mmCIF file of C-alpha atoms in Angstrom:
data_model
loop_
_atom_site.group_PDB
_atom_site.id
_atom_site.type_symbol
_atom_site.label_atom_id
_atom_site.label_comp_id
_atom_site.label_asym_id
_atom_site.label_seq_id
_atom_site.Cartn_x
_atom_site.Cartn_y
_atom_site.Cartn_z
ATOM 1 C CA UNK X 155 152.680 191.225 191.638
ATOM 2 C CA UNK X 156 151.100 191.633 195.164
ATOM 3 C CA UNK X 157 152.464 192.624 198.251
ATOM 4 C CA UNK X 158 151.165 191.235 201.638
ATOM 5 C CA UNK X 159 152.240 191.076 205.208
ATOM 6 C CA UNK X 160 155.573 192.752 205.237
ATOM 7 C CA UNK X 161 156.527 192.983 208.865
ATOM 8 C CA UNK X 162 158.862 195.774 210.192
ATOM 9 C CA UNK X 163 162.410 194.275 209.900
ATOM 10 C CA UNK X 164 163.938 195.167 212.741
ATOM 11 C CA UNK X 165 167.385 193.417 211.940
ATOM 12 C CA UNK X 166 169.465 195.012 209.372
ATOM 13 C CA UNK X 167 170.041 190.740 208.230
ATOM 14 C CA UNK X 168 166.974 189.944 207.063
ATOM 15 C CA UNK X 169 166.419 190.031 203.256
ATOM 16 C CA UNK X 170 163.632 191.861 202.544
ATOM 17 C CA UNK X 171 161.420 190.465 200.170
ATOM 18 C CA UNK X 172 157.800 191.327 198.691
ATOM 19 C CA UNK X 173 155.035 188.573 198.305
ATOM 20 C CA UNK X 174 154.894 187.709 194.502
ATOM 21 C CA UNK X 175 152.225 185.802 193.037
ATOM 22 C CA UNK X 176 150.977 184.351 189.562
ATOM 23 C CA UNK X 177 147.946 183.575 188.175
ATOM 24 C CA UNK X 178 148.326 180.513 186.284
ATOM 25 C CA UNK X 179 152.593 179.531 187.544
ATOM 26 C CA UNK X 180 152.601 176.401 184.605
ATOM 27 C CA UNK X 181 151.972 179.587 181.967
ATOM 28 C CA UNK X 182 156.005 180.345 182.005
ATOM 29 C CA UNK X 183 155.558 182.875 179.460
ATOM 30 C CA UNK X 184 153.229 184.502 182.268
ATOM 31 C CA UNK X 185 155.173 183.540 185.349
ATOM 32 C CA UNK X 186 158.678 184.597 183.359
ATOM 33 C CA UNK X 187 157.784 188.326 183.317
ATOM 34 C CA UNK X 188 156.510 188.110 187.354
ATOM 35 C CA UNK X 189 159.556 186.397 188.650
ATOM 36 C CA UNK X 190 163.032 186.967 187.384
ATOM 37 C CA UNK X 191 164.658 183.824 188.176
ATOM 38 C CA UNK X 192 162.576 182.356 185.708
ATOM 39 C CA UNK X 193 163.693 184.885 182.696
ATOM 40 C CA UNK X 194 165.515 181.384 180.824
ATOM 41 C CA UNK X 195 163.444 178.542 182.228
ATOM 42 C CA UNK X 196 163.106 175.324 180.132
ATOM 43 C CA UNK X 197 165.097 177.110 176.927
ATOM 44 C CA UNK X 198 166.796 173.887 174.449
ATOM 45 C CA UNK X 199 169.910 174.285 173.241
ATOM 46 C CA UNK X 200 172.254 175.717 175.380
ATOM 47 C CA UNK X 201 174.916 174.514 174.210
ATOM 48 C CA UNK X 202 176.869 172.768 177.247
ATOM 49 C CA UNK X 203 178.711 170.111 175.124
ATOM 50 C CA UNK X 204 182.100 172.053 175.222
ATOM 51 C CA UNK X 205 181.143 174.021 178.699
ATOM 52 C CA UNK X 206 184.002 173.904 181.471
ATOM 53 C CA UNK X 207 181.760 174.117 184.999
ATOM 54 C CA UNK X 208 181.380 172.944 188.519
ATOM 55 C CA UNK X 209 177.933 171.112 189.553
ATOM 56 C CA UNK X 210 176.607 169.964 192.951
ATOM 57 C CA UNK X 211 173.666 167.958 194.115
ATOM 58 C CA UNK X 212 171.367 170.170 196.715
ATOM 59 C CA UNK X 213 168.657 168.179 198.251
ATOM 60 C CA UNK X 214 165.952 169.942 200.250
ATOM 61 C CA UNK X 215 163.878 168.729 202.933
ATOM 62 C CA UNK X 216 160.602 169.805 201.508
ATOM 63 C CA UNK X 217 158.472 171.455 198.399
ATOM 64 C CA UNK X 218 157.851 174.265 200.170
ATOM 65 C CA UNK X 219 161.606 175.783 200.857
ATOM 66 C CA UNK X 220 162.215 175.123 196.461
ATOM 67 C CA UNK X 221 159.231 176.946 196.125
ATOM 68 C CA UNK X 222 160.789 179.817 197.664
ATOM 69 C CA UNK X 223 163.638 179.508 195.756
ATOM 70 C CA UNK X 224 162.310 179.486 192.200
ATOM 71 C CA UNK X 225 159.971 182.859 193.096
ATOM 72 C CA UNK X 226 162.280 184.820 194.835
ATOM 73 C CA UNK X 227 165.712 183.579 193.226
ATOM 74 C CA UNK X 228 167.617 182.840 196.422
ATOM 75 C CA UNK X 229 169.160 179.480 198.139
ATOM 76 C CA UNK X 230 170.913 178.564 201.243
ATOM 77 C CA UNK X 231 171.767 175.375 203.208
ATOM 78 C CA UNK X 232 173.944 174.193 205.670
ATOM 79 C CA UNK X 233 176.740 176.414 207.370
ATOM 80 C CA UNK X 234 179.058 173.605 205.678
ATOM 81 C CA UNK X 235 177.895 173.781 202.299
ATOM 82 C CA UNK X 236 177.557 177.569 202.331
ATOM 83 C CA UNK X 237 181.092 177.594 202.888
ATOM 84 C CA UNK X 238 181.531 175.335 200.259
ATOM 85 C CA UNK X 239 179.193 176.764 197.854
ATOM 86 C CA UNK X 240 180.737 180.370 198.043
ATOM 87 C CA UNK X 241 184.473 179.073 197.920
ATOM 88 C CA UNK X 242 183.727 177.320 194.612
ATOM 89 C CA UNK X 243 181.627 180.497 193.257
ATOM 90 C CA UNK X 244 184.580 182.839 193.731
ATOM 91 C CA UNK X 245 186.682 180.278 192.266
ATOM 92 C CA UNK X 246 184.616 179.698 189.293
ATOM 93 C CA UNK X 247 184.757 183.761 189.161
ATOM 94 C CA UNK X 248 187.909 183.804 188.340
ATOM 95 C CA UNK X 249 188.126 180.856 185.954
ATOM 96 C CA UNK X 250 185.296 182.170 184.044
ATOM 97 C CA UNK X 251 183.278 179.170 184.571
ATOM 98 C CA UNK X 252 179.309 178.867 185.911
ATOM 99 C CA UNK X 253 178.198 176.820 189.272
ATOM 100 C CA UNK X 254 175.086 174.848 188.332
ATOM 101 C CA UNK X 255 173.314 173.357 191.353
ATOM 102 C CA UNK X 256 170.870 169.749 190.506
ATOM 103 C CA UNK X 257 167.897 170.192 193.166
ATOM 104 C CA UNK X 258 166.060 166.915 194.715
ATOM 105 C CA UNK X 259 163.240 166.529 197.708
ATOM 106 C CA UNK X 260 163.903 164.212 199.966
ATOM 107 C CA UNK X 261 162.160 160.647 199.514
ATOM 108 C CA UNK X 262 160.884 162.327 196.621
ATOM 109 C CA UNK X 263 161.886 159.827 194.358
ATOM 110 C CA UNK X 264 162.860 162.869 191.747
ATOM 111 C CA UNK X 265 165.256 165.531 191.151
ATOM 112 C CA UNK X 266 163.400 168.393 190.215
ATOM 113 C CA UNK X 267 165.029 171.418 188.693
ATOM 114 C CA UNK X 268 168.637 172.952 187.952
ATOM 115 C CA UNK X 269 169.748 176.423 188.638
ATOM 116 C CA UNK X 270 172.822 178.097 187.909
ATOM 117 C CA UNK X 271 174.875 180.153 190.743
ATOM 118 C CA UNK X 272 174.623 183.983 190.244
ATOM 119 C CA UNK X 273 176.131 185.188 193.774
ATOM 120 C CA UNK X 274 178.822 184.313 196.461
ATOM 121 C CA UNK X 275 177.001 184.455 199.846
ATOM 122 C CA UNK X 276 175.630 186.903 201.398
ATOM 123 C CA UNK X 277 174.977 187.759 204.753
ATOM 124 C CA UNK X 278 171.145 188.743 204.862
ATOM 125 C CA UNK X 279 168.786 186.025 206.137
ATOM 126 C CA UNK X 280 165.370 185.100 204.153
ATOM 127 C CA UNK X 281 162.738 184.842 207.042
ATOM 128 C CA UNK X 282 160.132 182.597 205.088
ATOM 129 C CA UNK X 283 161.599 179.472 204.666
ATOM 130 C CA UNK X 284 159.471 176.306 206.002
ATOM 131 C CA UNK X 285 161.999 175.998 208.647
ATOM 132 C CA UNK X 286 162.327 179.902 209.604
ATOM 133 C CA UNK X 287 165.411 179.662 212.665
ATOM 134 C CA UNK X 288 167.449 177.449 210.994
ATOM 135 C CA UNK X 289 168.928 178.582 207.638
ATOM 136 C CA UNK X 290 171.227 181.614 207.918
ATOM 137 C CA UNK X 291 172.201 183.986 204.708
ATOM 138 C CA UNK X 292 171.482 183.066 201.441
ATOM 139 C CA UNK X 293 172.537 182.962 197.502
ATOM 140 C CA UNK X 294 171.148 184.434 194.326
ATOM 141 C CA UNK X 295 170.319 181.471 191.819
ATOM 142 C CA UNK X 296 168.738 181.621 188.161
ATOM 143 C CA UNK X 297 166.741 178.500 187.582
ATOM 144 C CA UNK X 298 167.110 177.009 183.946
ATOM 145 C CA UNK X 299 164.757 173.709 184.178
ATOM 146 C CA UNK X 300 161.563 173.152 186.612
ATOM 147 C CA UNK X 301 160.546 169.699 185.509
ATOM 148 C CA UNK X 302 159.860 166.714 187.727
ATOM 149 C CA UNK X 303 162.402 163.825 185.921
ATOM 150 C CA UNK X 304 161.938 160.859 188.423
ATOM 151 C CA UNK X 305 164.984 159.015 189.510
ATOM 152 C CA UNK X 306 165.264 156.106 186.876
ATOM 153 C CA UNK X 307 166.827 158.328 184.676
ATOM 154 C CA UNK X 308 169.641 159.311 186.403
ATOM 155 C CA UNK X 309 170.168 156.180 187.802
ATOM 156 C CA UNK X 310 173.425 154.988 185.371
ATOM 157 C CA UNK X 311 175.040 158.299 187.097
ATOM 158 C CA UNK X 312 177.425 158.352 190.150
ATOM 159 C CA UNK X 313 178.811 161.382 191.994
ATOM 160 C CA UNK X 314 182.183 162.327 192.539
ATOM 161 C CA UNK X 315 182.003 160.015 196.165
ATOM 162 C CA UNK X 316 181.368 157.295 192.864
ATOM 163 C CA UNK X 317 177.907 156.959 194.581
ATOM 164 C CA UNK X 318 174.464 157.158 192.234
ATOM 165 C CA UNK X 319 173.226 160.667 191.881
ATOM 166 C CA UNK X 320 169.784 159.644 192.927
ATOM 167 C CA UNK X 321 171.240 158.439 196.729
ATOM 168 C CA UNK X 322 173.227 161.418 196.942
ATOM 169 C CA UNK X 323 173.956 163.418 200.265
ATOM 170 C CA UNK X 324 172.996 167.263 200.094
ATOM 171 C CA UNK X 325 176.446 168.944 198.634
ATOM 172 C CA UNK X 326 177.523 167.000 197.215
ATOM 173 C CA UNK X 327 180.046 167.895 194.217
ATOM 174 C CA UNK X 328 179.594 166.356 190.752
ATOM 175 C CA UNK X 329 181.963 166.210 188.011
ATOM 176 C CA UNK X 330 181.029 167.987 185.082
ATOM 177 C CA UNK X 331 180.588 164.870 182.459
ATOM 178 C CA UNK X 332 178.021 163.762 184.934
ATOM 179 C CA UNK X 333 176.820 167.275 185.330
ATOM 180 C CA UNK X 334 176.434 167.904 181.696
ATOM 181 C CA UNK X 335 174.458 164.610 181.027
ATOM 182 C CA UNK X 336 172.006 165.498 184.346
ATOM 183 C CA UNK X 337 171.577 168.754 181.929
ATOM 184 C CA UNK X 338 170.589 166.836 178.392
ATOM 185 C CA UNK X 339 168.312 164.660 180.484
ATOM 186 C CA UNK X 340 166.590 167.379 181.978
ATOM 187 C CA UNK X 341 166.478 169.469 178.441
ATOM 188 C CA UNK X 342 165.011 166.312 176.578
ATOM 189 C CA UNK X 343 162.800 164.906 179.211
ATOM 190 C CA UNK X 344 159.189 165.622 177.625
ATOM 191 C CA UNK X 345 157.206 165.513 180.840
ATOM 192 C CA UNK X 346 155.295 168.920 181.620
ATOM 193 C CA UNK X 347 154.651 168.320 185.089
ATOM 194 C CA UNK X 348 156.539 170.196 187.726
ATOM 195 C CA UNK X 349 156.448 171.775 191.042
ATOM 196 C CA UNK X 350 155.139 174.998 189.298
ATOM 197 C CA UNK X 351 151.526 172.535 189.103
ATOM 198 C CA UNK X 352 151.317 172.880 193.178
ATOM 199 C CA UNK X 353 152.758 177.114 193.075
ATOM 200 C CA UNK X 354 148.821 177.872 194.069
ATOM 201 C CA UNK X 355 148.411 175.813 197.038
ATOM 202 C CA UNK X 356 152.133 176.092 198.377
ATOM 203 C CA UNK X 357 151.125 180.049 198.072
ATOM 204 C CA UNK X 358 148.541 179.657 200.436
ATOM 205 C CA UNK X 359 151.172 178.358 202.833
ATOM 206 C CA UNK X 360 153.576 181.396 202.375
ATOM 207 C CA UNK X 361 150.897 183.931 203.180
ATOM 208 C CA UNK X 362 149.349 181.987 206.253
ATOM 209 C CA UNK X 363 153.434 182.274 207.313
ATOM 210 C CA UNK X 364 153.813 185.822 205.961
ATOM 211 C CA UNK X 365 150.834 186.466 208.577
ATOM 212 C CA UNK X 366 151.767 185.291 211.456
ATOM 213 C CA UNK X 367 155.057 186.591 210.907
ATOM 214 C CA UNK X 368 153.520 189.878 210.955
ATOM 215 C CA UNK X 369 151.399 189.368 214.006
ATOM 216 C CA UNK X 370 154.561 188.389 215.631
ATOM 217 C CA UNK X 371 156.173 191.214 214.596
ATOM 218 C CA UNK X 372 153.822 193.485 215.496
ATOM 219 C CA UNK X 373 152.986 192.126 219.135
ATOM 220 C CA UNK X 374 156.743 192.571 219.282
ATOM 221 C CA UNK X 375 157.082 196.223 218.524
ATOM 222 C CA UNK X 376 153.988 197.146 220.974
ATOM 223 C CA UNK X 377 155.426 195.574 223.823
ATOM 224 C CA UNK X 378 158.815 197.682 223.511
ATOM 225 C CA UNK X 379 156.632 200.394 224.581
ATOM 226 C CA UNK X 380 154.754 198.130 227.225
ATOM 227 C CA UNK X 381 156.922 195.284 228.623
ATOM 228 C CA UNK X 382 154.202 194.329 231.081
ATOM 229 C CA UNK X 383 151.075 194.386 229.768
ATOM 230 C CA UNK X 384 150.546 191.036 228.187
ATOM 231 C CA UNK X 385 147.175 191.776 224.918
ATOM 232 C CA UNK X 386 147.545 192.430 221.798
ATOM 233 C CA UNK X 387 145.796 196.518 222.154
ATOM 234 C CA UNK X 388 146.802 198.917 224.700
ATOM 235 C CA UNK X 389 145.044 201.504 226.601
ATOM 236 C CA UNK X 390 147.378 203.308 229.136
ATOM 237 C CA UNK X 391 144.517 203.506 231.528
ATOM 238 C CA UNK X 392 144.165 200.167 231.506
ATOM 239 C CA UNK X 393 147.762 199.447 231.550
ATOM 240 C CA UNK X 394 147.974 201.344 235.068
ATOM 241 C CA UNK X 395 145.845 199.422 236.991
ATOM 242 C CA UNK X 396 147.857 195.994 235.113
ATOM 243 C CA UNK X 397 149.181 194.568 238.686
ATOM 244 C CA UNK X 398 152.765 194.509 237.071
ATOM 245 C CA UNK X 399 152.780 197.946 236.415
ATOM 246 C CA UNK X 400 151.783 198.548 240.126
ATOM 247 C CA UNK X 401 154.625 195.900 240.918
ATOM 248 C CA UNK X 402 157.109 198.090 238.731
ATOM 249 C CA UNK X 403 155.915 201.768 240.051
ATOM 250 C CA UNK X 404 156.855 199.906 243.930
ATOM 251 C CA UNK X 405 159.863 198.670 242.653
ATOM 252 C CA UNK X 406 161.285 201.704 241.145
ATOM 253 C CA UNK X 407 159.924 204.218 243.416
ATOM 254 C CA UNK X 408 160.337 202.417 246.546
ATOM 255 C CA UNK X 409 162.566 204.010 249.361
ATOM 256 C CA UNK X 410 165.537 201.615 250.838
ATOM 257 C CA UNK X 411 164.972 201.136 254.261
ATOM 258 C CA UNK X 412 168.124 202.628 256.787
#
């Protein structure tokens, strides 16, 4: 495990998170014991047949953001479906039943994992996603399948809007016959290949982000101390004869004319 480019965090929201990384990601007895929301990926037999739970389809708008997911065992989406999400967590809490969430990429033309709900939602804010301003808070998940099953599979299935699973808005709530047969395919489906295959490159992504995070972060908390002086390094010499510190020195120690 290897930690790189941690910024400051200045606000008390944002989940703090260390860089992880794996050598070979499609190893899952390797990548298991480096990230924890792996611990029962791809297991057979669990045993779902009698199972009482709640499922919903969760559709994300790139690789990158599931990515983030599956490493650092989190999720969030929409304000709405937060809401929604949480409600039917603490719900499930107290029927003693699991959330399992179905994950697809848009115009992927696959679904291409399931994870089950661990947490209601919490308030601190993951700063790495692909698209960093917009997501707010997130959730714990545990995933239980990474496999790419393409959409013909699913295709006999319909939603609880009696809609095919594959066409599917993000949120949307599944009942749990469909939601246990979206489980047997995904437990029987053969096919090795999986996001985990493009971990390596879509790591390169997260620390080019992870830097210039920092950078940002950085720049940020040397210009509390110099508000006017616009590079990166600061000499107060230098700083002094900055005109805007000549403009500020006027404007604070100027006299008021009677």
């Amino acid at each position: 495990m290897n930690n790189h480019y941690e910024p400051y965090v200045r606000n008390k929201r944002d989940l703090k998170v260390p860089y992880i990384s794996c050598q070979d990601y499609t190893n899952l007895e390797q990548a298991s014991k480096l990230i924890p929301a792996l611990k029962q990926i791809n297991q057979a037999n669990r045993n779902l047949a009698d199972t009482e739970a709640y499922a919903y389809i969760l559709r994300s708008n790139n690789d990158d953001d599931i990515h983030k997911s599956i490493k650092y065992g989190i999720w969030t989406s929409s304000k709405e479906n937060n809401e929604k999400l949480n409600a039917k967590f603490l719900e499930a809490q107290e029927q003693g039943k699991s959330v399992y969430l179905f994950f697809s990429v848009v115009r992927s033309g696959q679904f291409v994992g399931v994870a089950k709900l661990t947490s209601g939602y919490k308030d601190e804010s993951f700063q790495y996603w692909w698209e960093i301003k917009k997501w707010k808070g997130h959730f714990n998940v545990q995933w239980l399948y990474v496999k790419d099953v393409p959409n013909k599979h699913f295709e006999h299935l319909k939603n609880s809007d009696n809609v095919e699973v594959t066409r599917s808005r993000d949120g949307v709530f599944l009942n749990w016959d469909t939601g246990k047969e979206m489980m047997k395919i995904f437990e029987e489906f053969a096919d090795k290949k999986s996001i985990l295959n493009d971990f390596t490159v879509i790591d390169e992504r997260e620390q080019a982000l992870r830097q210039y995070k920092y950078q940002m972060q950085q720049q940020r908390n040397q210009q509390q101390y110099y508000p006017y002086y616009q590079y990166q390094y600061y000499d107060y010499q230098q700083y002094q004869q900055y005109p805007q510190y000549q403009q500020y020195q006027n404007y604070q120690w100027q006299q008021p004319q009677k």
